[in-house]
Amino acid sequence: MSEDKKVNPLINLAAGGISGALSKTLTAPLEKVKLAIQNQDSDPRVISGEMKRYTGMGDAFKRHISELGPSSLWRGNFANCIRYVPTAAFNLAFKDNIKKMFPKYDKNKDFGKFAGTQIASGALAGGATNTLVYPLIYVRTVLGADLGKEKKFNGMADCIKKTVKANGFMSLYNGIGPSSIGIVVYRGAQFGIQDILKSFNPYQKDFTAVALASKFAVAQVAVS
């Protein structure tokens, strides 16, 4: 492959960030309603009877729009979008550098060890990335679960400021344990399977229609 056909990784990262932010924005209402229903039983206003429980997704959508306005369905989406690019960047950077720390194994002669290093590097990269971006995940969850007409937080910056002031910086990492376990398992499987399949793809370094189709297929298998 000639040098002029190589794609700048920054372009790939930017394209991935834009597409990721777009998809997050389109699905934000569903995520907002899901968080509202999941967290309502721990909300003091629901417990005290001040606010009625949501009876389902339809009721949650209807009440968000009528009581809080349509824009409330995208509350917390900004934090969700801006974490996407650093998440993708850190995952790639960590994975490639962590992989260099492992011995290199021939996929044909030592497939088990080869596969293990791919899965381990993906899992460690996912855990490291989750640790760095978790405050954004926490803020997105808190804003998404901030129910009622009177909001506790006026946006992402206000949420971070008030949370740190009240409970200290480490409070932004509440719940990171279960989150990290899930991410380590998920990223280990995703990146591991993807890198294993890529190593056997004869079209991996090509940019033909067949090559692009094969890369797309590999990506879909890895995330499914």
PDB file of N, CA and C in Angstrom, residues 39-53 147-149:
ATOM      1  N   ASN A  39     -33.762   4.686  38.141  1.00  0.00           N
ATOM      2  CA  ASN A  39     -33.359   5.385  39.363  1.00  0.00           C
ATOM      3  C   ASN A  39     -34.512   5.992  40.152  1.00  0.00           C
ATOM      4  N   GLN A  40     -35.739   5.866  39.662  1.00  0.00           N
ATOM      5  CA  GLN A  40     -36.844   6.578  40.299  1.00  0.00           C
ATOM      6  C   GLN A  40     -37.143   6.092  41.726  1.00  0.00           C
ATOM      7  N   ASP A  41     -36.942   4.817  41.997  1.00  0.00           N
ATOM      8  CA  ASP A  41     -37.280   4.297  43.322  1.00  0.00           C
ATOM      9  C   ASP A  41     -36.334   4.781  44.418  1.00  0.00           C
ATOM     10  N   SER A  42     -35.190   5.350  44.024  1.00  0.00           N
ATOM     11  CA  SER A  42     -34.260   5.904  45.013  1.00  0.00           C
ATOM     12  C   SER A  42     -34.361   7.426  45.095  1.00  0.00           C
ATOM     13  N   ASP A  43     -35.255   8.012  44.297  1.00  0.00           N
ATOM     14  CA  ASP A  43     -35.423   9.461  44.304  1.00  0.00           C
ATOM     15  C   ASP A  43     -36.283   9.869  45.504  1.00  0.00           C
ATOM     16  N   PRO A  44     -35.792  10.800  46.336  1.00  0.00           N
ATOM     17  CA  PRO A  44     -36.543  11.223  47.529  1.00  0.00           C
ATOM     18  C   PRO A  44     -37.942  11.729  47.207  1.00  0.00           C
ATOM     19  N   ARG A  45     -38.104  12.366  46.045  1.00  0.00           N
ATOM     20  CA  ARG A  45     -39.416  12.901  45.681  1.00  0.00           C
ATOM     21  C   ARG A  45     -40.413  11.800  45.364  1.00  0.00           C
ATOM     22  N   VAL A  46     -39.924  10.705  44.815  1.00  0.00           N
ATOM     23  CA  VAL A  46     -40.795   9.559  44.550  1.00  0.00           C
ATOM     24  C   VAL A  46     -41.111   8.840  45.856  1.00  0.00           C
ATOM     25  N   ILE A  47     -40.097   8.681  46.705  1.00  0.00           N
ATOM     26  CA  ILE A  47     -40.278   7.998  47.989  1.00  0.00           C
ATOM     27  C   ILE A  47     -41.273   8.746  48.877  1.00  0.00           C
ATOM     28  N   SER A  48     -41.196  10.083  48.875  1.00  0.00           N
ATOM     29  CA  SER A  48     -42.085  10.893  49.718  1.00  0.00           C
ATOM     30  C   SER A  48     -43.481  11.043  49.135  1.00  0.00           C
ATOM     31  N   GLY A  49     -43.662  10.668  47.883  1.00  0.00           N
ATOM     32  CA  GLY A  49     -44.960  10.799  47.237  1.00  0.00           C
ATOM     33  C   GLY A  49     -45.141  12.115  46.517  1.00  0.00           C
ATOM     34  N   GLU A  50     -44.116  12.967  46.560  1.00  0.00           N
ATOM     35  CA  GLU A  50     -44.183  14.262  45.881  1.00  0.00           C
ATOM     36  C   GLU A  50     -44.282  14.090  44.371  1.00  0.00           C
ATOM     37  N   MET A  51     -43.645  13.076  43.862  1.00  0.00           N
ATOM     38  CA  MET A  51     -43.657  12.803  42.428  1.00  0.00           C
ATOM     39  C   MET A  51     -44.103  11.360  42.191  1.00  0.00           C
ATOM     40  N   LYS A  52     -44.997  11.165  41.243  1.00  0.00           N
ATOM     41  CA  LYS A  52     -45.493   9.826  40.938  1.00  0.00           C
ATOM     42  C   LYS A  52     -44.434   9.007  40.201  1.00  0.00           C
ATOM     43  N   ARG A  53     -44.475   7.705  40.407  1.00  0.00           N
ATOM     44  CA  ARG A  53     -43.572   6.804  39.691  1.00  0.00           C
ATOM     45  C   ARG A  53     -43.961   6.767  38.216  1.00  0.00           C
ATOM     46  N   LEU A 147     -34.427  14.005  38.203  1.00  0.00           N
ATOM     47  CA  LEU A 147     -35.832  14.089  37.828  1.00  0.00           C
ATOM     48  C   LEU A 147     -36.509  15.301  38.465  1.00  0.00           C
ATOM     49  N   GLY A 148     -37.716  15.577  38.016  1.00  0.00           N
ATOM     50  CA  GLY A 148     -38.508  16.646  38.599  1.00  0.00           C
ATOM     51  C   GLY A 148     -38.289  17.993  37.932  1.00  0.00           C
ATOM     52  N   LYS A 149     -39.190  18.928  38.234  1.00  0.00           N
ATOM     53  CA  LYS A 149     -39.118  20.255  37.631  1.00  0.00           C
ATOM     54  C   LYS A 149     -37.957  21.079  38.197  1.00  0.00           C
TER      55      LYS A 149
END
